[in-house]
Amino acid sequence: MSKAVADLVDQYVVMGNPIEHSKSPTIQMAFAKQTQQQMDYVTCLVPIDQFNSVADQFFLTGMGCNITVPFKEQAFAYANVLTERAQFAGAVNTLKKQSDGSILGDNTDGIGLVTDILKNHGGKIKDQRILVLGAGGAVRGVLGPLLAEHPELLVIANRTESKAVALAEKFQARGNIETTGFQQLQGAPFDLIINGTAASLAGELPPIPESVLSAKTWCYDMMYSQTLTPFNRWATDLGVEKCIDGLGMLIEQAAEAFYVWRGVRPDTAPVIGQFQK
Ligand code: ATR
């Protein structure tokens, strides 16, 4: 392709800090190739205090971007219009320039998690007893789509219980939610446990009792890792039915963002397969 033609290709980026290890360009360019969309997608390292100016500059010509740590709340504030799921998430991972020039803010993380559980793994959320570990931004982003699938009960457990309580208050109209600290977790084992804490990043395990697990429990660590995360290692050793890491969620949230931008839904299976090799 000549330089002049390349310049006409729609531009997309992922903004974050750090960003060099992001898998988003590989994923999005695989979607573009598969669906024959003429677009380019690269990483963009944003200085910590310059999100708005970098975004302003990008959208002079760019069409859309993904936002990752630590800018999702700033992207939420930056957007001119927000989808309902972004409003509930309180954070934006996808920005899109609309035809009138306004910037739409969306959040595709929660739908990415739900799609991975239901479609890729054939799991269940409806009528299930679900335990969510953590009460930070990552968990807030997924609660709305999880509750939309009507679990029987969703318990939020967090090291700092007051944060779980504050988060549950935001979502209480959307389903049956309870909160607890880690040590106070009790009752019947859960059907699905989702680790949304940052503990795995530090190689740590949230201190939860083994009684939350049974041989039928599914465990999901929202972190993607080449090797078993500490949480999934713990659950595997205790003999749970299934352990899943965040690879599928990463690819499904990317596919949903691609759909928001391009109006075309890519097939995620081959791209997931590419990363599992
Ligand atoms: P993120 O955007 O990744 O969710 P965050 O908003 O800072 O980041 O939230 C981090 C979450 O991981 C919190 O729920 C935090 O617990 P606290 O609210 O008690 O701080 C949790 N977390 C971080 N490190 C942890 C660890 N070692 N064990 C258990 N929970 C941890």
XYZ file of N, CA, C and O in Angstrom, residues 13-20 42-48 50-51 54 69-71:
84
model
N -6.135 3.340 18.425
C -5.012 3.115 19.338
C -5.521 2.536 20.653
O -6.726 2.593 20.950
N -4.606 1.991 21.431
C -4.900 1.695 22.841
C -4.009 2.617 23.661
O -2.797 2.666 23.451
N -4.646 3.359 24.570
C -3.915 4.306 25.417
C -3.756 3.741 26.813
O -4.733 3.260 27.409
N -2.559 3.829 27.351
C -2.320 3.360 28.711
C -0.937 3.766 29.150
O -0.188 4.408 28.416
N -0.596 3.378 30.371
C 0.753 3.629 30.886
C 0.993 2.677 32.063
O 0.387 2.872 33.107
N 1.768 1.626 31.888
C 2.562 1.257 30.715
C 1.676 0.647 29.628
O 0.526 0.276 29.905
N 2.210 0.505 28.426
C 1.402 -0.005 27.323
C 2.167 -0.956 26.409
O 1.567 -1.672 25.606
N 3.502 -1.016 26.535
C 4.279 -1.733 25.514
C 3.936 -3.214 25.421
O 4.092 -3.816 24.360
N -2.544 0.757 16.903
C -1.219 0.711 17.543
C -1.341 1.132 19.012
O -2.390 1.623 19.442
N -0.265 0.926 19.754
C -0.261 1.375 21.154
C 0.078 2.863 21.227
O 0.743 3.409 20.344
N -0.374 3.488 22.309
C -0.074 4.901 22.542
C 0.252 5.075 24.027
O -0.628 4.921 24.878
N 1.509 5.344 24.313
C 1.931 5.563 25.700
C 1.562 6.993 26.089
O 2.036 7.948 25.478
N 0.685 7.118 27.096
C 0.204 8.444 27.494
C 0.878 8.849 28.811
O 0.773 8.118 29.798
N 1.560 10.001 28.838
C 2.097 10.479 30.117
C 0.963 10.609 31.144
O -0.157 11.003 30.782
N 1.267 10.267 32.395
C 0.234 10.140 33.427
C -0.681 11.358 33.533
O -1.883 11.220 33.716
N -1.379 13.607 31.170
C -1.708 14.226 29.875
C -2.788 13.490 29.082
O -2.823 13.567 27.861
N -3.667 12.785 29.794
C -4.660 12.004 29.044
C -5.510 12.882 28.116
O -5.659 12.585 26.927
N -3.608 14.299 25.022
C -3.265 13.257 24.049
C -4.529 12.792 23.315
O -4.532 12.597 22.091
N -5.342 0.725 31.988
C -4.810 1.275 33.234
C -3.769 2.349 32.945
O -2.901 2.137 32.087
N -3.789 3.515 33.593
C -4.696 3.928 34.675
C -5.719 4.975 34.233
O -6.100 5.822 35.030
N -6.174 4.931 32.988
C -6.932 6.061 32.444
C -8.435 5.824 32.272
O -9.112 6.658 31.675
